[in-house]
PDB file of C-alpha atoms in Angstrom:
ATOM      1  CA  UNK A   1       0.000   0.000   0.000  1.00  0.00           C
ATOM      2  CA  UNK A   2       1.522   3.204  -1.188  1.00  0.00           C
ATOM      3  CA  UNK A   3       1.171   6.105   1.362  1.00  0.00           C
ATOM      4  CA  UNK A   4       0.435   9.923   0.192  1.00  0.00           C
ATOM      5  CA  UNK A   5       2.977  12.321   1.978  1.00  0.00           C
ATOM      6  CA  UNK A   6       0.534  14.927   1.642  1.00  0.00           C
ATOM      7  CA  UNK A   7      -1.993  12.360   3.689  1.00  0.00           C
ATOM      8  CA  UNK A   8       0.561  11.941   6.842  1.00  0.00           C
ATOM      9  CA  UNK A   9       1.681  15.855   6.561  1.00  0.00           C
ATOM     10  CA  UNK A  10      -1.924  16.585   7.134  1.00  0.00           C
ATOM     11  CA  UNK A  11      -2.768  13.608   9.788  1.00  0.00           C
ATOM     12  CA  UNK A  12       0.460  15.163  11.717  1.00  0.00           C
ATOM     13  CA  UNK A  13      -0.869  18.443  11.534  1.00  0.00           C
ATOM     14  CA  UNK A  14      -4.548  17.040  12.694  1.00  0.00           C
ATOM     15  CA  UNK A  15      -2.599  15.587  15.972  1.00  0.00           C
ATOM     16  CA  UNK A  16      -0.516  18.796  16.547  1.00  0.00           C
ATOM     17  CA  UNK A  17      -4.040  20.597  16.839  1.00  0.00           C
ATOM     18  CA  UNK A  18      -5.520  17.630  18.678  1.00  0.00           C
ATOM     19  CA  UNK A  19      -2.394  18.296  21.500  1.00  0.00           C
ATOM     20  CA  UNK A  20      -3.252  22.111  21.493  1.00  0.00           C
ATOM     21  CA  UNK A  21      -7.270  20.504  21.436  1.00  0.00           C
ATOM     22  CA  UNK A  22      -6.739  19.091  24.576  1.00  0.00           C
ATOM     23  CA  UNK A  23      -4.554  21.464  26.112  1.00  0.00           C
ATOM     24  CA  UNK A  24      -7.254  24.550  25.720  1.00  0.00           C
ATOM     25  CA  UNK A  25     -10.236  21.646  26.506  1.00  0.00           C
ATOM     26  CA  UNK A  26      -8.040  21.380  30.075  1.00  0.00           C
ATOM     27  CA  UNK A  27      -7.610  24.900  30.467  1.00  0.00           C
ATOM     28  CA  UNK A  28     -11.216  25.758  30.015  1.00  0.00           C
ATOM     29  CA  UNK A  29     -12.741  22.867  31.893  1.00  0.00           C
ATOM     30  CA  UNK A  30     -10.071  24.348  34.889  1.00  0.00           C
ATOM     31  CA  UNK A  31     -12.963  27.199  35.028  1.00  0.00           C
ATOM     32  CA  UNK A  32     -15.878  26.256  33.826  1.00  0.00           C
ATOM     33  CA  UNK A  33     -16.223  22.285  34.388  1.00  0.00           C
ATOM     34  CA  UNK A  34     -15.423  19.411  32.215  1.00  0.00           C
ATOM     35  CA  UNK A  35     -18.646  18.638  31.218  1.00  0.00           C
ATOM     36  CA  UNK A  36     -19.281  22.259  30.749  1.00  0.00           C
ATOM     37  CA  UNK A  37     -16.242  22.599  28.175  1.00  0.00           C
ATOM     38  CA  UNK A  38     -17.268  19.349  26.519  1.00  0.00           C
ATOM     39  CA  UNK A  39     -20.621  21.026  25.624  1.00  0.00           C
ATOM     40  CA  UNK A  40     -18.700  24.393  24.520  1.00  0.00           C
ATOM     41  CA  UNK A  41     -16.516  22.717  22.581  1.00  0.00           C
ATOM     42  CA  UNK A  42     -19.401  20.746  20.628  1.00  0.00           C
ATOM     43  CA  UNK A  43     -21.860  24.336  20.358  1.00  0.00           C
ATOM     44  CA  UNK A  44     -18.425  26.304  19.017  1.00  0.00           C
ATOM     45  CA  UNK A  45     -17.889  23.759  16.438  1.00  0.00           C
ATOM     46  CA  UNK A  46     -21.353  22.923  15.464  1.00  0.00           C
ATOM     47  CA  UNK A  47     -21.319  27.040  14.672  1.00  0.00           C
ATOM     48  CA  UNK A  48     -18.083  26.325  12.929  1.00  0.00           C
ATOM     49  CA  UNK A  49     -18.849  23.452  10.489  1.00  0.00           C
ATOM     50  CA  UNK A  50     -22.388  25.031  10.202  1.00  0.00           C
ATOM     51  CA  UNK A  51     -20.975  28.229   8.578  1.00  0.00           C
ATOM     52  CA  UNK A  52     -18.463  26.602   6.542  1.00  0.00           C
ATOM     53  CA  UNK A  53     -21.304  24.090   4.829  1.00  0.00           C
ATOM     54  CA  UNK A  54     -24.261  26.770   4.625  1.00  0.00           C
ATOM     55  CA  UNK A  55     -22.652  30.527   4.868  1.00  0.00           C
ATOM     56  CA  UNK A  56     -19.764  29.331   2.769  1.00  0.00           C
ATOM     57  CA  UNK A  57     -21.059  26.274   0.744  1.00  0.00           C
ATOM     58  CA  UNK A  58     -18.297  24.383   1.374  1.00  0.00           C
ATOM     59  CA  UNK A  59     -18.482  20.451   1.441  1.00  0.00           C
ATOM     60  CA  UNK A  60     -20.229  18.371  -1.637  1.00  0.00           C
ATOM     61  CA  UNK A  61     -23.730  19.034  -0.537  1.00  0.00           C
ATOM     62  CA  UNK A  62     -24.871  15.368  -0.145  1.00  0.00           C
ATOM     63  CA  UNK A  63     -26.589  15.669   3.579  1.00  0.00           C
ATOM     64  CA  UNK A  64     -29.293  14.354   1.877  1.00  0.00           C
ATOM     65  CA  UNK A  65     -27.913  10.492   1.934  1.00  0.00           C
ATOM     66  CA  UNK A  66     -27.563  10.779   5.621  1.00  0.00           C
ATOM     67  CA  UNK A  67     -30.384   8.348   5.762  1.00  0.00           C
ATOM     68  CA  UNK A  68     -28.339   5.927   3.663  1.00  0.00           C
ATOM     69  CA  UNK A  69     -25.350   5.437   6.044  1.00  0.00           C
ATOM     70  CA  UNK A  70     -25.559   2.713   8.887  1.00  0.00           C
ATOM     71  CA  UNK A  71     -26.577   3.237  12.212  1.00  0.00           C
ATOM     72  CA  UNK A  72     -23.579   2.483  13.912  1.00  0.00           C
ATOM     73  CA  UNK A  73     -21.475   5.588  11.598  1.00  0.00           C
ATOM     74  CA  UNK A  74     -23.417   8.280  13.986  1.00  0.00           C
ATOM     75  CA  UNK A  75     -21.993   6.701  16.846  1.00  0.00           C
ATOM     76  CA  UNK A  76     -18.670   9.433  15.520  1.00  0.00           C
ATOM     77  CA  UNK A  77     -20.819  11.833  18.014  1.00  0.00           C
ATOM     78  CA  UNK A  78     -20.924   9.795  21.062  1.00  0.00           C
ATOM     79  CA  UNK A  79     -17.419   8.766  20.437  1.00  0.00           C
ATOM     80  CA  UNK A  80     -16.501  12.683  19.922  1.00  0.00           C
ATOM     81  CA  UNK A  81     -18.248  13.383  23.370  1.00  0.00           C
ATOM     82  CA  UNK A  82     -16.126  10.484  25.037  1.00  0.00           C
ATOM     83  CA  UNK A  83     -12.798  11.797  23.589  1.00  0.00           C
ATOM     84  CA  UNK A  84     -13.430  15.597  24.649  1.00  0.00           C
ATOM     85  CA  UNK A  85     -14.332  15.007  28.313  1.00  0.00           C
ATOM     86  CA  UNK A  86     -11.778  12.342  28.433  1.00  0.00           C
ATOM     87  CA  UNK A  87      -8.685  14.677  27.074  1.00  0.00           C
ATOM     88  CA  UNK A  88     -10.400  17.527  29.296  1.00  0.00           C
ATOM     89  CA  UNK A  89     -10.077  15.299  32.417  1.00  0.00           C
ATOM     90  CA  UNK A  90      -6.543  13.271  31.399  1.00  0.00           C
ATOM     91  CA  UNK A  91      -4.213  16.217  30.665  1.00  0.00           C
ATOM     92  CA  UNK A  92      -4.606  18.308  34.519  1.00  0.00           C
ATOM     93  CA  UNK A  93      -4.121  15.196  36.084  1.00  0.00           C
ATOM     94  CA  UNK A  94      -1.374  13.511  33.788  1.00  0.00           C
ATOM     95  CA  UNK A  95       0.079  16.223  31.494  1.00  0.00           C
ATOM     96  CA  UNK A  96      -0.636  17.290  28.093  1.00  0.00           C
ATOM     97  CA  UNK A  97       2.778  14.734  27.261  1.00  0.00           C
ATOM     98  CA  UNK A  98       1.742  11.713  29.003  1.00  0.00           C
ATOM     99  CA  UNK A  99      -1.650  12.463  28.275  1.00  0.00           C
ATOM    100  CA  UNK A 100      -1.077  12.510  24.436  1.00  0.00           C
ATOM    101  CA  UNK A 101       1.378   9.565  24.827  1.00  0.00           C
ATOM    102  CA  UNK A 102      -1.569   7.667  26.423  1.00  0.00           C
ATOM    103  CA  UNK A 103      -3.994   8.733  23.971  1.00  0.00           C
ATOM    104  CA  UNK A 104      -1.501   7.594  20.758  1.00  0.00           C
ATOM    105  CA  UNK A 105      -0.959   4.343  22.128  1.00  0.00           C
ATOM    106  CA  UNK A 106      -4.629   3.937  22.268  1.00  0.00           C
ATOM    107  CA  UNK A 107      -5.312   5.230  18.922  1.00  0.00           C
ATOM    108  CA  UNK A 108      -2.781   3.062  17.551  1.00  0.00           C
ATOM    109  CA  UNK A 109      -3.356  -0.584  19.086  1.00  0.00           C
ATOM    110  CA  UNK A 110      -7.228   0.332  17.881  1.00  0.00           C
ATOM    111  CA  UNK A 111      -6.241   1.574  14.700  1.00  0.00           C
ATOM    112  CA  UNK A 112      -4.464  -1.872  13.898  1.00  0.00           C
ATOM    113  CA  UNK A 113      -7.419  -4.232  15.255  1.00  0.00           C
ATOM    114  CA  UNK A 114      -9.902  -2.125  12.859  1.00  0.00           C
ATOM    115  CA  UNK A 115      -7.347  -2.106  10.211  1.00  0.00           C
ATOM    116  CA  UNK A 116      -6.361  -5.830  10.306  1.00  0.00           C
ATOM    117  CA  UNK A 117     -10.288  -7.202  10.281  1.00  0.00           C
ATOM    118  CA  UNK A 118     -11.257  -4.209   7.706  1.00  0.00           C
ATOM    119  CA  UNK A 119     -13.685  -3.012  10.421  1.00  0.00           C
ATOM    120  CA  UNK A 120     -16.650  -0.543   9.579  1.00  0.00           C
ATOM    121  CA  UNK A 121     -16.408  -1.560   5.433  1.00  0.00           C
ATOM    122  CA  UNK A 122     -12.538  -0.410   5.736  1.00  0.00           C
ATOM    123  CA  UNK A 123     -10.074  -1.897   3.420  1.00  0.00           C
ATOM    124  CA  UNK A 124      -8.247  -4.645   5.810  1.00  0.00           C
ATOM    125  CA  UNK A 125      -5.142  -3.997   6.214  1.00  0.00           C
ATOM    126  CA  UNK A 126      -2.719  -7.483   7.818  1.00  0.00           C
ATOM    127  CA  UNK A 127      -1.052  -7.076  10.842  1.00  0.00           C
ATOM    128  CA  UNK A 128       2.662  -7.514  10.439  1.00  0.00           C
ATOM    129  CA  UNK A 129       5.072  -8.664  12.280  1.00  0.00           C
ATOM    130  CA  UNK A 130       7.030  -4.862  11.328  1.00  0.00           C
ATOM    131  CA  UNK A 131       3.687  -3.205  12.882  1.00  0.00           C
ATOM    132  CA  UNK A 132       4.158  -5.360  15.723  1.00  0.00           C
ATOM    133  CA  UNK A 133       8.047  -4.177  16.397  1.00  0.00           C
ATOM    134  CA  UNK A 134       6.842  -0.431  15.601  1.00  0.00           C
ATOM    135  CA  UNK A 135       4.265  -1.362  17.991  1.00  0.00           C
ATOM    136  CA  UNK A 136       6.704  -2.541  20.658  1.00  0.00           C
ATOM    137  CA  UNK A 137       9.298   0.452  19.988  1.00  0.00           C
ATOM    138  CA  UNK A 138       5.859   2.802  20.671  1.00  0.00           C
ATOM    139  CA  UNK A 139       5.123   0.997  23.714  1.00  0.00           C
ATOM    140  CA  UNK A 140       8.283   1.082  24.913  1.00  0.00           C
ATOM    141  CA  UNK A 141       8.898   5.125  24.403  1.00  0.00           C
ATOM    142  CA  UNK A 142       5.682   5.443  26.361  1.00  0.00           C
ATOM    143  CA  UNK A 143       6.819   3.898  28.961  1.00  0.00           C
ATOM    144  CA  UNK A 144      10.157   6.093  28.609  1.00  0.00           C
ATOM    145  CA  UNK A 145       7.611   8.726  28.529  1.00  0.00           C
ATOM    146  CA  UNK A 146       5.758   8.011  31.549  1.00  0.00           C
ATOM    147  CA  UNK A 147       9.210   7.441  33.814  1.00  0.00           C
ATOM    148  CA  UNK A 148      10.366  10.353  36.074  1.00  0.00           C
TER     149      UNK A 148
END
């Protein structure tokens, strides 16, 4: 499987942001609650996405097969309110670091069970026995991570 560099640029850039994300999530939910900022953050980006579909007619305009797609593919919401309050309540306690380290490692051992049985009508994807030494170097510099 060939991999687009412009594809990784942009996922690294989408997990520098989700590091800031959680920082400002932790800094708001310092002063107004968790569940509070977990709300905010949902309203502020409902007005975002909102004006960038209908004020700037952005996106391909095809809310219309939203009936079409399978239950379990609006479950992206729940999931969205589970990883907000979660990063909100994580980085205080752990640091925005250990945190993310915690969150990656995550990410990535479920990223390779839904890649390796093609979950969700995903191309599958074999687990390796290379993915399973990167995965043992990644475990290992989080736990490098998470010593004093």
């Amino acid at each position: 499987m060939e991999i687009p560099a412009l594809a990784l640029i942009i996922a690294a850039l989408a997990g520098m942001a989700m590091a800031v994300q959680g920082s400002l999530n932790a800094a708001l939910g310092k002063i107004i609650g968790n569940l509070e900022t977990t709300l905010v953050v949902h309203v502020v980006g409902l007005a975002v996405i909102s004006a960038a579909l209908f004020l700037f007619r952005l996106g391909k305009g095809h809310l219309y097969l939203l009936k079409d797609a399978p239950w379990y593919t609006y479950l992206g919401g729940v999931l969205g309110v589970l990883i907000i309050f979660g990063v909100a309540v994580s980085i205080p306690r752990a640091g925005v670091a250990n945190a993310t380290t915690a969150i990656i490692i995550g990410q990535l051992i479920t990223a390779l069970l839904i890649d390796h049985f093609g979950l969700f009508g995903l191309e599958k994807v074999p687990f390796t026995a290379w993915k399973g030494l990167g995965l043992a170097c990644l475990a290992a510099g989080g736990y490098l991570m998470f010593c004093r």
